[in-house]
Amino acid sequence: MKLATLKAGGRDGTLVVVSRDLVTCQAVPNIARTLQAALDDWDSIAPQLQQIYELLNQGMAADAVSFLDEECASPLPRAYQWADGSAYINHVELVRKARGAQVPPSFYQDPLMYQGGSDSFVGPRDPIAVLSEDWGVDLEAEVAVVTGDVPMGASPEQAAQAIRLVMLVNDVSLRNLIPKELEKGFGFFQSKPASAFSPVAVTPDELGDAWRDSKLCLPLQVTLNDAPFGRPNAGDDMSFSFAQLVAHAAMTRELAAGSIIGSGTVSNKQGGLHGSSIANGGVGYCCLAEVRMYETIEQGAPQTSFLRYGDTVRIEMLDGSGASIFGAIDQEVVHYHGAQK
Amino acid sequence: MKLATLKAGGRDGTLVVVSRDLVTCQAVPNIARTLQAALDDWDSIAPQLQQIYELLNQGMAADAVSFLDEECASPLPRAYQWADGSAYINHVELVRKARGAQVPPSFYQDPLMYQGGSDSFVGPRDPIAVLSEDWGVDLEAEVAVVTGDVPMGASPEQAAQAIRLVMLVNDVSLRNLIPKELEKGFGFFQSKPASAFSPVAVTPDELGDAWRDSKLCLPLQVTLNDAPFGRPNAGDDMSFSFAQLVAHAAMTRELAAGSIIGSGTVSNKQGGLHGSSIANGGVGYCCLAEVRMYETIEQGAPQTSFLRYGDTVRIEMLDGSGASIFGAIDQEVVHYHGAQK
């Protein structure tokens, strides 16, 4: 089943069920007005949404209208939790190698995870608005899941059962602010502005064979200024599955329905700078920092700049037949000029 | 005006207006069913709530019932943001001194702040449920504010105007998990389980002269196992006002209505271990870690243990006449045995 949230309807938008081909959608005010409301009472509401989904796919839904990515907020326009892991250790290994440090052995057993802000995500087609280019704006293309209620101390097996939805995310980072923030020891805080999620969130069953062992085994397609930039397979080199990440988040506390847990920047192990870009036959990157790390390792200093005003980032994922699964995140970097809403 | 949320009514509970003396309350389903709904549309809803508040205080409210702390959830049972500062630098100075380190000069200009989990706070009379005493359970008695919408880059003056409500919080920490978490560099994550907030949240005007320059200038009363443990003045030695903390949180992103920003553990500068406890004439402490830091500095090692199962923590604040302003947080440490709800 595929779900989205239209911006119309207030801070939480309007929940719609979306057809598999992303062509039509239908609001379901008599079932659930918002995605959070559906998640709050998932066991009774999901089967009703599934019925609408089947009607939509058959072209028989009573109130179907055209579905447009442009009208979407993030599936949860605001959420009660957004915690992001760093499950692709290759990314961490590159970070460390670029600064001449080792990856601590514990990093291979114990996931990195930070608590992100979740009070107001931007929509998948909204700009990345910042007050200064000097902050070092970077994309981070990732996969994320939305959970139901998870008890404290849940096992990975229990956590796997609590995964309700899967979506994509651009976890924007302000790279030039990160060193000072991390030095303070309290996490990324000011260096992580509002993230954007894919227009559509899908249930794991919708992914078929591509959802294996709580990993999404398909290439993530990242486009930078209309040129291919990354297509790493999100199922490769993921050191911790989503089941493990959710269990990690729940080790010392309950997670409430609607919690979003992210994978961290998708990153596949590759040879070196020359062969890693898509132009040179590699699978490319999901963030600019990674190119800069390769450049630092091989050339002594980064050459590629972070995002500038006017730069565009597109993130999506295609199924085996080339059809978009989640719709596309497509954002332009702009100067912030006051409230977006 | 004083507001609270009764547990009855689902995940977000039921908003009630509470009389100044905390004796009666009234639900306001025709104005706003939940506190978040009131915050989402504050300018139009607050005046209506204020009218009910005045009727309650005059004993003329039509549907007043008894108000009981025991029936309360945290004012926001779940929130879209909980970010906690560390505004009492004395606390940071003690931490550093105990491990023989200096406080970096920047800490006096740039607030420490971490992003906390906000998906499911526990109620003010709910237990502190943990899976192991070995986690090093500690209280942290603090003050927190709830904001309206705040634009990115807001000045402290703008931020001050966006403070809607003030409340108390017990920001429980798992001290023995903190070193390993901070070493990973991604923040406190697993070392911060669910916080509990005071039964009642109040508008700043309700605090009269005690709300000065966006600081709450009254002693915080902390009781541990029925004995006085702390009574530091929350207005003293606060290096960053709430206006500054909110502006810090908004530097690189908008804050949405209902964001909670905390002060960090309240801590007054005192002489040394002997004179700092209430029994010896000091103002005591708002967390056990602080006693242990004094012990480490003066005796080489901590003597006081963290909280054990059965220990109780009570946090409240009294006005000039000795009346409770926010009601009391009163929690017992217990072993977690499954979902609380």
PDB file of C-alpha atoms in Angstrom, chain B residues 16 25 58 85 90 104 115 117 120 124 146 148-149 159 163 172 190 194 214 218 261-262 267-268 273 290 293 309-310:
ATOM      1  CA  VAL B  16      -8.049  21.349  30.763  1.00  0.00           C
ATOM      2  CA  CYS B  25     -10.221  22.425  36.246  1.00  0.00           C
ATOM      3  CA  GLN B  58     -14.019  33.198  40.399  1.00  0.00           C
ATOM      4  CA  GLY B  85      20.067  23.337  26.861  1.00  0.00           C
ATOM      5  CA  ASN B  90      28.124  25.904  37.149  1.00  0.00           C
ATOM      6  CA  PRO B 104      36.227  25.982  26.877  1.00  0.00           C
ATOM      7  CA  GLN B 115      17.940  17.157  20.766  1.00  0.00           C
ATOM      8  CA  GLY B 117      13.254  12.270  22.255  1.00  0.00           C
ATOM      9  CA  SER B 120       6.201   9.690  24.478  1.00  0.00           C
ATOM     10  CA  PRO B 124       4.342  13.650  36.282  1.00  0.00           C
ATOM     11  CA  VAL B 146       6.916  25.780  25.119  1.00  0.00           C
ATOM     12  CA  GLY B 148       4.922  29.144  19.273  1.00  0.00           C
ATOM     13  CA  ASP B 149       6.245  29.262  15.716  1.00  0.00           C
ATOM     14  CA  ALA B 159      12.298  34.389  20.668  1.00  0.00           C
ATOM     15  CA  ILE B 163       7.427  31.769  24.632  1.00  0.00           C
ATOM     16  CA  VAL B 172      16.008  11.591  33.529  1.00  0.00           C
ATOM     17  CA  GLN B 190      20.374   5.940  24.561  1.00  0.00           C
ATOM     18  CA  ALA B 194      11.530   9.600  28.521  1.00  0.00           C
ATOM     19  CA  SER B 214      13.078  35.261  30.224  1.00  0.00           C
ATOM     20  CA  LEU B 218      12.192  31.224  42.106  1.00  0.00           C
ATOM     21  CA  ILE B 261      13.135  24.055  25.063  1.00  0.00           C
ATOM     22  CA  GLY B 262      14.715  23.149  28.410  1.00  0.00           C
ATOM     23  CA  SER B 267      22.565  24.635  39.485  1.00  0.00           C
ATOM     24  CA  ASN B 268      23.691  27.502  41.701  1.00  0.00           C
ATOM     25  CA  LEU B 273      30.828  19.841  49.119  1.00  0.00           C
ATOM     26  CA  GLU B 290      26.461  17.034  40.954  1.00  0.00           C
ATOM     27  CA  MET B 293      31.204  15.665  41.202  1.00  0.00           C
ATOM     28  CA  TYR B 309      14.402   0.823  42.490  1.00  0.00           C
ATOM     29  CA  GLY B 310      11.964   2.268  45.009  1.00  0.00           C
TER      30      GLY B 310
END
